PDB file of C-alpha atoms and ligand atoms in Angstrom:
ATOM      1  CA  UNK A 769      20.687   8.076  12.162  1.00 97.00           C
ATOM      2  CA  UNK A 770      17.325   9.193  10.648  1.00 98.00           C
ATOM      3  CA  UNK A 771      14.273   7.847  12.196  1.00 98.00           C
ATOM      4  CA  UNK A 772      12.143   7.247   9.439  1.00 98.00           C
ATOM      5  CA  UNK A 773       8.760   6.949  11.027  1.00 98.00           C
ATOM      6  CA  UNK A 774       8.024   8.261  14.626  1.00 98.00           C
ATOM      7  CA  UNK A 775       4.565   9.749  15.951  1.00 98.00           C
ATOM      8  CA  UNK A 776       6.602  12.810  17.757  1.00 98.00           C
ATOM      9  CA  UNK A 777       3.395  14.688  17.508  1.00 97.00           C
ATOM     10  CA  UNK A 778       1.445  12.292  19.516  1.00 97.00           C
ATOM     11  CA  UNK A 779      -0.256  13.222  23.122  1.00 97.00           C
ATOM     12  CA  UNK A 780       2.221  10.505  24.347  1.00 97.00           C
ATOM     13  CA  UNK A 781       4.958  13.072  24.126  1.00 98.00           C
ATOM     14  CA  UNK A 782       3.229  16.257  25.476  1.00 97.00           C
ATOM     15  CA  UNK A 783       4.702  16.012  28.759  1.00 97.00           C
ATOM     16  CA  UNK A 784       8.347  15.506  27.772  1.00 97.00           C
ATOM     17  CA  UNK A 785       8.518  16.396  23.996  1.00 97.00           C
ATOM     18  CA  UNK A 786      12.094  18.105  24.269  1.00 97.00           C
ATOM     19  CA  UNK A 787      13.629  16.066  26.914  1.00 98.00           C
ATOM     20  CA  UNK A 788      12.744  13.204  24.488  1.00 98.00           C
ATOM     21  CA  UNK A 789      14.347  14.653  21.784  1.00 98.00           C
ATOM     22  CA  UNK A 790      17.237  15.732  23.459  1.00 98.00           C
ATOM     23  CA  UNK A 791      18.096  12.341  24.470  1.00 98.00           C
ATOM     24  CA  UNK A 792      17.341  11.383  20.715  1.00 98.00           C
ATOM     25  CA  UNK A 793      20.180  13.787  19.697  1.00 98.00           C
ATOM     26  CA  UNK A 794      22.209  12.469  22.337  1.00 98.00           C
ATOM     27  CA  UNK A 795      22.186   8.836  21.068  1.00 98.00           C
ATOM     28  CA  UNK A 796      22.811  10.181  17.274  1.00 98.00           C
ATOM     29  CA  UNK A 797      19.478  10.488  15.803  1.00 98.00           C
ATOM     30  CA  UNK A 798      19.814  13.398  13.569  1.00 97.00           C
ATOM     31  CA  UNK A 799      16.340  13.856  12.160  1.00 97.00           C
ATOM     32  CA  UNK A 800      12.736  12.208  12.281  1.00 98.00           C
ATOM     33  CA  UNK A 801       9.895  11.757   9.667  1.00 98.00           C
ATOM     34  CA  UNK A 802       6.504  12.485  11.335  1.00 98.00           C
ATOM     35  CA  UNK A 803       3.813  10.356   9.328  1.00 98.00           C
ATOM     36  CA  UNK A 804       0.322  11.742   8.951  1.00 98.00           C
ATOM     37  CA  UNK A 805      -2.772   9.781  10.426  1.00 98.00           C
ATOM     38  CA  UNK A 806      -5.638  12.115   9.782  1.00 98.00           C
ATOM     39  CA  UNK A 807      -6.298  15.665   8.502  1.00 97.00           C
ATOM     40  CA  UNK A 808      -7.067  17.089  11.724  1.00 96.00           C
ATOM     41  CA  UNK A 809      -3.541  16.179  12.863  1.00 97.00           C
ATOM     42  CA  UNK A 810      -1.441  17.601   9.933  1.00 97.00           C
ATOM     43  CA  UNK A 811      -0.975  20.929  11.199  1.00 97.00           C
ATOM     44  CA  UNK A 812       0.326  19.349  14.653  1.00 97.00           C
ATOM     45  CA  UNK A 813       2.826  17.516  12.828  1.00 97.00           C
ATOM     46  CA  UNK A 814       4.003  20.358  11.101  1.00 98.00           C
ATOM     47  CA  UNK A 815       4.287  22.144  14.041  1.00 97.00           C
ATOM     48  CA  UNK A 816       6.199  19.545  15.894  1.00 97.00           C
ATOM     49  CA  UNK A 817       8.393  18.910  12.883  1.00 97.00           C
ATOM     50  CA  UNK A 818       9.595  22.644  13.119  1.00 96.00           C
ATOM     51  CA  UNK A 819      10.206  22.358  16.856  1.00 95.00           C
ATOM     52  CA  UNK A 820      12.121  19.406  16.625  1.00 95.00           C
ATOM     53  CA  UNK A 821      14.434  18.104  13.674  1.00 88.00           C
ATOM     54  CA  UNK A 822      11.725  16.715  12.096  1.00 92.00           C
ATOM     55  CA  UNK A 823       9.788  16.253   8.516  1.00 97.00           C
ATOM     56  CA  UNK A 824       6.251  15.849   8.236  1.00 98.00           C
ATOM     57  CA  UNK A 825       3.645  14.120   6.212  1.00 98.00           C
ATOM     58  CA  UNK A 826       0.162  14.316   5.094  1.00 98.00           C
ATOM     59  CA  UNK A 827      -2.127  10.882   5.024  1.00 98.00           C
ATOM     60  CA  UNK A 828      -4.786   8.902   6.413  1.00 98.00           C
ATOM     61  CA  UNK A 829      -4.269   5.806   8.219  1.00 98.00           C
ATOM     62  CA  UNK A 830      -6.614   2.944   8.023  1.00 97.00           C
ATOM     63  CA  UNK A 831      -7.171   3.047  11.595  1.00 96.00           C
ATOM     64  CA  UNK A 832      -8.391   6.698  11.540  1.00 97.00           C
ATOM     65  CA  UNK A 833     -10.500   6.348   8.426  1.00 97.00           C
ATOM     66  CA  UNK A 834     -13.555   5.250  10.479  1.00 94.00           C
ATOM     67  CA  UNK A 835     -13.787   8.973  12.013  1.00 94.00           C
ATOM     68  CA  UNK A 836     -12.602  10.703   8.766  1.00 96.00           C
ATOM     69  CA  UNK A 837     -16.052  12.140   7.595  1.00 94.00           C
ATOM     70  CA  UNK A 838     -14.477  12.720   4.134  1.00 96.00           C
ATOM     71  CA  UNK A 839     -15.053  10.846   1.041  1.00 97.00           C
ATOM     72  CA  UNK A 840     -11.997   9.486  -0.923  1.00 98.00           C
ATOM     73  CA  UNK A 841     -12.542  12.365  -3.323  1.00 98.00           C
ATOM     74  CA  UNK A 842     -12.696  14.971  -0.878  1.00 98.00           C
ATOM     75  CA  UNK A 843      -9.492  13.267   1.088  1.00 98.00           C
ATOM     76  CA  UNK A 844      -7.630  13.454  -2.173  1.00 98.00           C
ATOM     77  CA  UNK A 845      -8.300  17.153  -2.578  1.00 98.00           C
ATOM     78  CA  UNK A 846      -7.634  17.863   0.790  1.00 98.00           C
ATOM     79  CA  UNK A 847      -4.447  16.413   0.500  1.00 98.00           C
ATOM     80  CA  UNK A 848      -3.583  18.221  -2.607  1.00 98.00           C
ATOM     81  CA  UNK A 849      -4.670  21.476  -0.933  1.00 98.00           C
ATOM     82  CA  UNK A 850      -2.723  20.967   2.369  1.00 97.00           C
ATOM     83  CA  UNK A 851       0.342  18.933   1.290  1.00 97.00           C
ATOM     84  CA  UNK A 852       2.590  21.684   0.749  1.00 95.00           C
ATOM     85  CA  UNK A 853       5.827  21.682   2.578  1.00 96.00           C
ATOM     86  CA  UNK A 854       4.868  17.927   3.247  1.00 98.00           C
ATOM     87  CA  UNK A 855       7.788  15.383   2.751  1.00 98.00           C
ATOM     88  CA  UNK A 856       5.379  12.336   1.889  1.00 98.00           C
ATOM     89  CA  UNK A 857       1.888  11.340   1.407  1.00 98.00           C
ATOM     90  CA  UNK A 858       1.070   8.520   4.328  1.00 96.00           C
ATOM     91  CA  UNK A 859       0.416   6.804   6.228  1.00 97.00           C
ATOM     92  CA  UNK A 860      -1.854   5.200   3.682  1.00 98.00           C
ATOM     93  CA  UNK A 861      -2.427   1.345   3.256  1.00 98.00           C
ATOM     94  CA  UNK A 862      -4.653  -1.733   3.832  1.00 98.00           C
ATOM     95  CA  UNK A 863      -4.920  -3.130   7.450  1.00 98.00           C
ATOM     96  CA  UNK A 864      -6.804  -6.482   8.057  1.00 98.00           C
ATOM     97  CA  UNK A 865      -7.443  -5.385  11.816  1.00 97.00           C
ATOM     98  CA  UNK A 866      -9.683  -2.666  11.037  1.00 97.00           C
ATOM     99  CA  UNK A 867     -12.009  -4.236   8.485  1.00 97.00           C
ATOM    100  CA  UNK A 868     -14.664  -4.377  10.824  1.00 95.00           C
ATOM    101  CA  UNK A 869     -14.767  -0.805  11.159  1.00 96.00           C
ATOM    102  CA  UNK A 870     -13.846   0.408   7.679  1.00 96.00           C
ATOM    103  CA  UNK A 871     -14.553  -2.447   4.825  1.00 97.00           C
ATOM    104  CA  UNK A 872     -11.998  -3.736   2.219  1.00 97.00           C
ATOM    105  CA  UNK A 873     -13.550  -1.868  -0.514  1.00 97.00           C
ATOM    106  CA  UNK A 874     -13.605   1.647   1.524  1.00 97.00           C
ATOM    107  CA  UNK A 875      -9.820   0.924   2.440  1.00 98.00           C
ATOM    108  CA  UNK A 876      -9.105   0.579  -1.088  1.00 98.00           C
ATOM    109  CA  UNK A 877     -11.005   3.615  -2.416  1.00 98.00           C
ATOM    110  CA  UNK A 878      -8.962   5.656   0.206  1.00 98.00           C
ATOM    111  CA  UNK A 879      -5.858   4.068  -0.794  1.00 98.00           C
ATOM    112  CA  UNK A 880      -6.361   4.803  -4.434  1.00 98.00           C
ATOM    113  CA  UNK A 881      -7.340   8.303  -3.533  1.00 98.00           C
ATOM    114  CA  UNK A 882      -4.051   9.096  -1.602  1.00 98.00           C
ATOM    115  CA  UNK A 883      -2.057   7.263  -4.283  1.00 98.00           C
ATOM    116  CA  UNK A 884      -3.590   9.985  -6.870  1.00 98.00           C
ATOM    117  CA  UNK A 885      -2.737  12.816  -4.326  1.00 98.00           C
ATOM    118  CA  UNK A 886       0.907  11.677  -3.980  1.00 98.00           C
ATOM    119  CA  UNK A 887       1.150  11.762  -7.512  1.00 98.00           C
ATOM    120  CA  UNK A 888      -0.388  15.015  -7.932  1.00 98.00           C
ATOM    121  CA  UNK A 889       1.882  16.461  -5.236  1.00 98.00           C
ATOM    122  CA  UNK A 890       5.004  14.398  -6.704  1.00 98.00           C
ATOM    123  CA  UNK A 891       5.586  13.005  -3.115  1.00 98.00           C
ATOM    124  CA  UNK A 892       6.943   9.517  -2.083  1.00 98.00           C
ATOM    125  CA  UNK A 893       4.687   7.422   0.021  1.00 98.00           C
ATOM    126  CA  UNK A 894       4.727   5.760   3.197  1.00 98.00           C
ATOM    127  CA  UNK A 895       2.680   2.668   3.435  1.00 98.00           C
ATOM    128  CA  UNK A 896       1.176   1.010   6.323  1.00 98.00           C
ATOM    129  CA  UNK A 897       0.100  -2.579   5.616  1.00 98.00           C
ATOM    130  CA  UNK A 898      -1.237  -5.424   8.235  1.00 96.00           C
ATOM    131  CA  UNK A 899      -2.284  -9.160   6.788  1.00 96.00           C
ATOM    132  CA  UNK A 900      -2.693  -7.652   3.349  1.00 97.00           C
ATOM    133  CA  UNK A 901       0.547  -7.732   1.349  1.00 98.00           C
ATOM    134  CA  UNK A 902      -0.873  -9.659  -1.767  1.00 97.00           C
ATOM    135  CA  UNK A 903      -3.665  -7.511  -2.130  1.00 98.00           C
ATOM    136  CA  UNK A 904      -1.565  -4.103  -2.045  1.00 98.00           C
ATOM    137  CA  UNK A 905       1.115  -5.360  -4.205  1.00 98.00           C
ATOM    138  CA  UNK A 906      -1.594  -5.827  -6.540  1.00 98.00           C
ATOM    139  CA  UNK A 907      -2.986  -2.366  -6.448  1.00 98.00           C
ATOM    140  CA  UNK A 908       0.449  -0.740  -6.455  1.00 98.00           C
ATOM    141  CA  UNK A 909       1.783  -2.626  -9.438  1.00 98.00           C
ATOM    142  CA  UNK A 910       0.081  -0.928 -12.240  1.00 98.00           C
ATOM    143  CA  UNK A 911       1.391   2.453 -10.785  1.00 98.00           C
ATOM    144  CA  UNK A 912       5.162   1.271 -10.631  1.00 98.00           C
ATOM    145  CA  UNK A 913       7.667   2.524 -10.611  1.00 98.00           C
ATOM    146  CA  UNK A 914       6.919   4.028  -7.264  1.00 98.00           C
ATOM    147  CA  UNK A 915       8.813   6.093  -4.829  1.00 98.00           C
ATOM    148  CA  UNK A 916       8.024   5.637  -1.043  1.00 98.00           C
ATOM    149  CA  UNK A 917       8.636   3.203   2.043  1.00 98.00           C
ATOM    150  CA  UNK A 918       6.797   0.313   3.484  1.00 98.00           C
ATOM    151  CA  UNK A 919       6.660   1.066   7.126  1.00 98.00           C
ATOM    152  CA  UNK A 920       7.533  -1.327   9.911  1.00 97.00           C
ATOM    153  CA  UNK A 921       8.019  -4.294   7.191  1.00 97.00           C
ATOM    154  CA  UNK A 922       7.864  -7.830   9.212  1.00 96.00           C
ATOM    155  CA  UNK A 923       7.413  -9.982   6.038  1.00 96.00           C
ATOM    156  CA  UNK A 924       9.187 -12.768   4.289  1.00 96.00           C
ATOM    157  CA  UNK A 925      12.255 -12.090   2.023  1.00 98.00           C
ATOM    158  CA  UNK A 926       9.992 -12.939  -1.096  1.00 98.00           C
ATOM    159  CA  UNK A 927       7.451 -10.429  -0.053  1.00 98.00           C
ATOM    160  CA  UNK A 928      10.089  -7.562   0.343  1.00 98.00           C
ATOM    161  CA  UNK A 929      11.678  -8.554  -3.188  1.00 98.00           C
ATOM    162  CA  UNK A 930       8.199  -7.793  -4.835  1.00 98.00           C
ATOM    163  CA  UNK A 931       8.018  -4.355  -3.050  1.00 98.00           C
ATOM    164  CA  UNK A 932      11.660  -3.668  -4.024  1.00 98.00           C
ATOM    165  CA  UNK A 933      10.708  -4.594  -7.525  1.00 98.00           C
ATOM    166  CA  UNK A 934       8.155  -1.803  -7.470  1.00 98.00           C
ATOM    167  CA  UNK A 935      11.008   0.498  -6.604  1.00 98.00           C
ATOM    168  CA  UNK A 936       9.940   0.915  -3.081  1.00 98.00           C
ATOM    169  CA  UNK A 937      12.216   1.124   0.290  1.00 98.00           C
ATOM    170  CA  UNK A 938      11.640  -1.066   3.358  1.00 98.00           C
ATOM    171  CA  UNK A 939      11.294   0.231   6.936  1.00 98.00           C
ATOM    172  CA  UNK A 940      12.378  -1.830   9.728  1.00 98.00           C
ATOM    173  CA  UNK A 941      11.668  -1.312  13.323  1.00 97.00           C
ATOM    174  CA  UNK A 942      11.475  -2.825  16.616  1.00 96.00           C
ATOM    175  CA  UNK A 943      10.165  -6.030  15.263  1.00 96.00           C
ATOM    176  CA  UNK A 944      13.623  -6.884  14.197  1.00 96.00           C
ATOM    177  CA  UNK A 945      14.872  -7.031  17.733  1.00 96.00           C
ATOM    178  CA  UNK A 946      12.662  -9.681  18.672  1.00 94.00           C
ATOM    179  CA  UNK A 947      14.006 -13.326  18.234  1.00 91.00           C
ATOM    180  CA  UNK A 948      10.437 -14.581  17.129  1.00 93.00           C
ATOM    181  CA  UNK A 949      10.445 -12.428  14.110  1.00 95.00           C
ATOM    182  CA  UNK A 950      11.526 -15.340  11.904  1.00 96.00           C
ATOM    183  CA  UNK A 951      10.721 -14.388   8.521  1.00 96.00           C
ATOM    184  CA  UNK A 952      11.683 -10.257   9.287  1.00 97.00           C
ATOM    185  CA  UNK A 953      15.080 -11.659  10.199  1.00 96.00           C
ATOM    186  CA  UNK A 954      15.343 -13.703   7.222  1.00 97.00           C
ATOM    187  CA  UNK A 955      14.364 -10.874   5.053  1.00 97.00           C
ATOM    188  CA  UNK A 956      16.470  -8.192   6.472  1.00 97.00           C
ATOM    189  CA  UNK A 957      19.881  -9.288   5.078  1.00 97.00           C
ATOM    190  CA  UNK A 958      18.465  -9.852   1.855  1.00 97.00           C
ATOM    191  CA  UNK A 959      17.438  -6.209   1.113  1.00 98.00           C
ATOM    192  CA  UNK A 960      20.175  -3.923  -0.650  1.00 98.00           C
ATOM    193  CA  UNK A 961      21.438  -1.530   1.695  1.00 98.00           C
ATOM    194  CA  UNK A 962      20.611   1.487  -0.617  1.00 98.00           C
ATOM    195  CA  UNK A 963      16.883   0.261  -0.233  1.00 98.00           C
ATOM    196  CA  UNK A 964      16.483   0.174   3.608  1.00 98.00           C
ATOM    197  CA  UNK A 965      15.425   2.634   6.363  1.00 98.00           C
ATOM    198  CA  UNK A 966      15.163   2.289  10.011  1.00 98.00           C
ATOM    199  CA  UNK A 967      12.369   3.436  12.500  1.00 98.00           C
ATOM    200  CA  UNK A 968      10.862   3.366  15.823  1.00 98.00           C
ATOM    201  CA  UNK A 969       7.239   3.929  14.798  1.00 97.00           C
ATOM    202  CA  UNK A 970       7.374   5.861  18.342  1.00 97.00           C
ATOM    203  CA  UNK A 971       5.439   5.720  20.815  1.00 97.00           C
ATOM    204  CA  UNK A 972       4.666   2.143  19.517  1.00 93.00           C
ATOM    205  CA  UNK A 973       6.769  -0.788  18.938  1.00 91.00           C
ATOM    206  CA  UNK A 974       9.620  -0.701  21.507  1.00 94.00           C
ATOM    207  CA  UNK A 975      12.532  -2.967  20.935  1.00 95.00           C
ATOM    208  CA  UNK A 976      13.204  -6.171  22.859  1.00 95.00           C
ATOM    209  CA  UNK A 977      14.407  -5.428  26.622  1.00 93.00           C
ATOM    210  CA  UNK A 978      12.856  -1.883  26.717  1.00 95.00           C
ATOM    211  CA  UNK A 979       9.837  -1.168  28.674  1.00 89.00           C
ATOM    212  CA  UNK A 980       7.149   1.112  28.011  1.00 92.00           C
ATOM    213  CA  UNK A 981       6.797   4.044  25.448  1.00 96.00           C
ATOM    214  CA  UNK A 982       9.144   3.801  22.265  1.00 97.00           C
ATOM    215  CA  UNK A 983      11.237   6.913  21.250  1.00 98.00           C
ATOM    216  CA  UNK A 984      13.690   7.628  18.891  1.00 98.00           C
ATOM    217  CA  UNK A 985      16.867   7.469  21.140  1.00 98.00           C
ATOM    218  CA  UNK A 986      16.178   3.693  20.982  1.00 98.00           C
ATOM    219  CA  UNK A 987      16.327   3.485  17.176  1.00 98.00           C
ATOM    220  CA  UNK A 988      19.877   2.628  18.111  1.00 98.00           C
ATOM    221  CA  UNK A 989      18.582  -0.886  19.169  1.00 97.00           C
ATOM    222  CA  UNK A 990      17.107  -1.199  16.042  1.00 98.00           C
ATOM    223  CA  UNK A 991      20.329  -0.173  14.021  1.00 98.00           C
ATOM    224  CA  UNK A 992      22.386  -2.605  16.008  1.00 98.00           C
ATOM    225  CA  UNK A 993      20.156  -5.555  15.320  1.00 97.00           C
ATOM    226  CA  UNK A 994      20.263  -4.888  11.560  1.00 98.00           C
ATOM    227  CA  UNK A 995      23.878  -4.433  11.334  1.00 98.00           C
ATOM    228  CA  UNK A 996      24.500  -7.674  13.263  1.00 97.00           C
ATOM    229  CA  UNK A 997      21.880  -9.676  11.207  1.00 97.00           C
ATOM    230  CA  UNK A 998      23.854  -8.236   7.720  1.00 97.00           C
ATOM    231  CA  UNK A 999      27.230  -8.645   9.090  1.00 97.00           C
ATOM    232  CA  UNK A1000      27.700  -5.156   8.668  1.00 98.00           C
ATOM    233  CA  UNK A1001      28.941  -2.171  10.729  1.00 98.00           C
ATOM    234  CA  UNK A1002      26.652  -0.092  12.960  1.00 98.00           C
ATOM    235  CA  UNK A1003      28.332   2.766  11.375  1.00 98.00           C
ATOM    236  CA  UNK A1004      27.759   1.607   7.811  1.00 98.00           C
ATOM    237  CA  UNK A1005      24.137   0.802   8.444  1.00 98.00           C
ATOM    238  CA  UNK A1006      23.485   3.825  10.400  1.00 98.00           C
ATOM    239  CA  UNK A1007      25.262   6.089   7.758  1.00 98.00           C
ATOM    240  CA  UNK A1008      23.432   4.179   4.545  1.00 98.00           C
ATOM    241  CA  UNK A1009      19.906   4.357   6.048  1.00 98.00           C
ATOM    242  CA  UNK A1010      20.261   8.193   7.123  1.00 98.00           C
ATOM    243  CA  UNK A1011      21.513   9.095   3.474  1.00 98.00           C
ATOM    244  CA  UNK A1012      18.468   6.731   2.160  1.00 98.00           C
ATOM    245  CA  UNK A1013      15.902   8.812   4.352  1.00 98.00           C
ATOM    246  CA  UNK A1014      17.499  12.061   3.423  1.00 98.00           C
ATOM    247  CA  UNK A1015      17.222  11.202  -0.501  1.00 98.00           C
ATOM    248  CA  UNK A1016      13.725   9.495  -0.419  1.00 98.00           C
ATOM    249  CA  UNK A1017      12.005  12.300   1.513  1.00 98.00           C
ATOM    250  CA  UNK A1018      14.584  15.124   0.341  1.00 97.00           C
ATOM    251  CA  UNK A1019      15.810  15.954   3.766  1.00 95.00           C
ATOM    252  CA  UNK A1020      18.494  18.500   4.207  1.00 82.00           C
ATOM    253  CA  UNK A1021      21.665  17.190   5.090  1.00 72.00           C
TER     254      UNK A1021
HETATM  255 ZN1   ZN B 308       3.088   4.966  12.184  1.00 70.76          ZN
END
């Protein structure tokens, strides 16, 4: 299994990072992709990736844009200057919840700057979207075909289909384990196995029935839920999603 999205560089893991990763290995997780959230944190992501079996990304998450202190142009230049060795650009995207702090137009300008940087670097995308699927799809469409993932996807089957048409993979996480995630549970069996990734988004989004901080060892809950919904074996889903992550992010096998 590969955890395609885990914030292992976050403070939440400072006290027990090695023990946490030992539990992940024990549970069958072979590697994790650490997303970028802000330039000040990219080097930390790279350092943690080297210490664990990880890969790292450069990006500016919508929630961190208010404190970014860089123009979209400056962000693009910084991504291009510091992106060597990263496996993706992201997480980048649109988030309705932070529009009070960073308006829609500003979020879109930072999105476009990061899409440009990814093109310049030749890297796939790690997209974050909350409540703005329609607009994100509109902005992405002229750049298709695209390489990358929509992380923590929770949308309906028809929304999934539109991302797939653009060439993107879909990452599913803890939400899939919740009985009330009806749209996602309807979408998951419709996504071709070759375009699915599994992720924890640790330390957030703990699976149903797990308490507190999420961690990669619990990725198995997501794989089991996905396998059950699709009527496929856990082994098949684990292997295919792992292979998808290796190919998309260029990870060593
Ligand atoms: Zn994330």
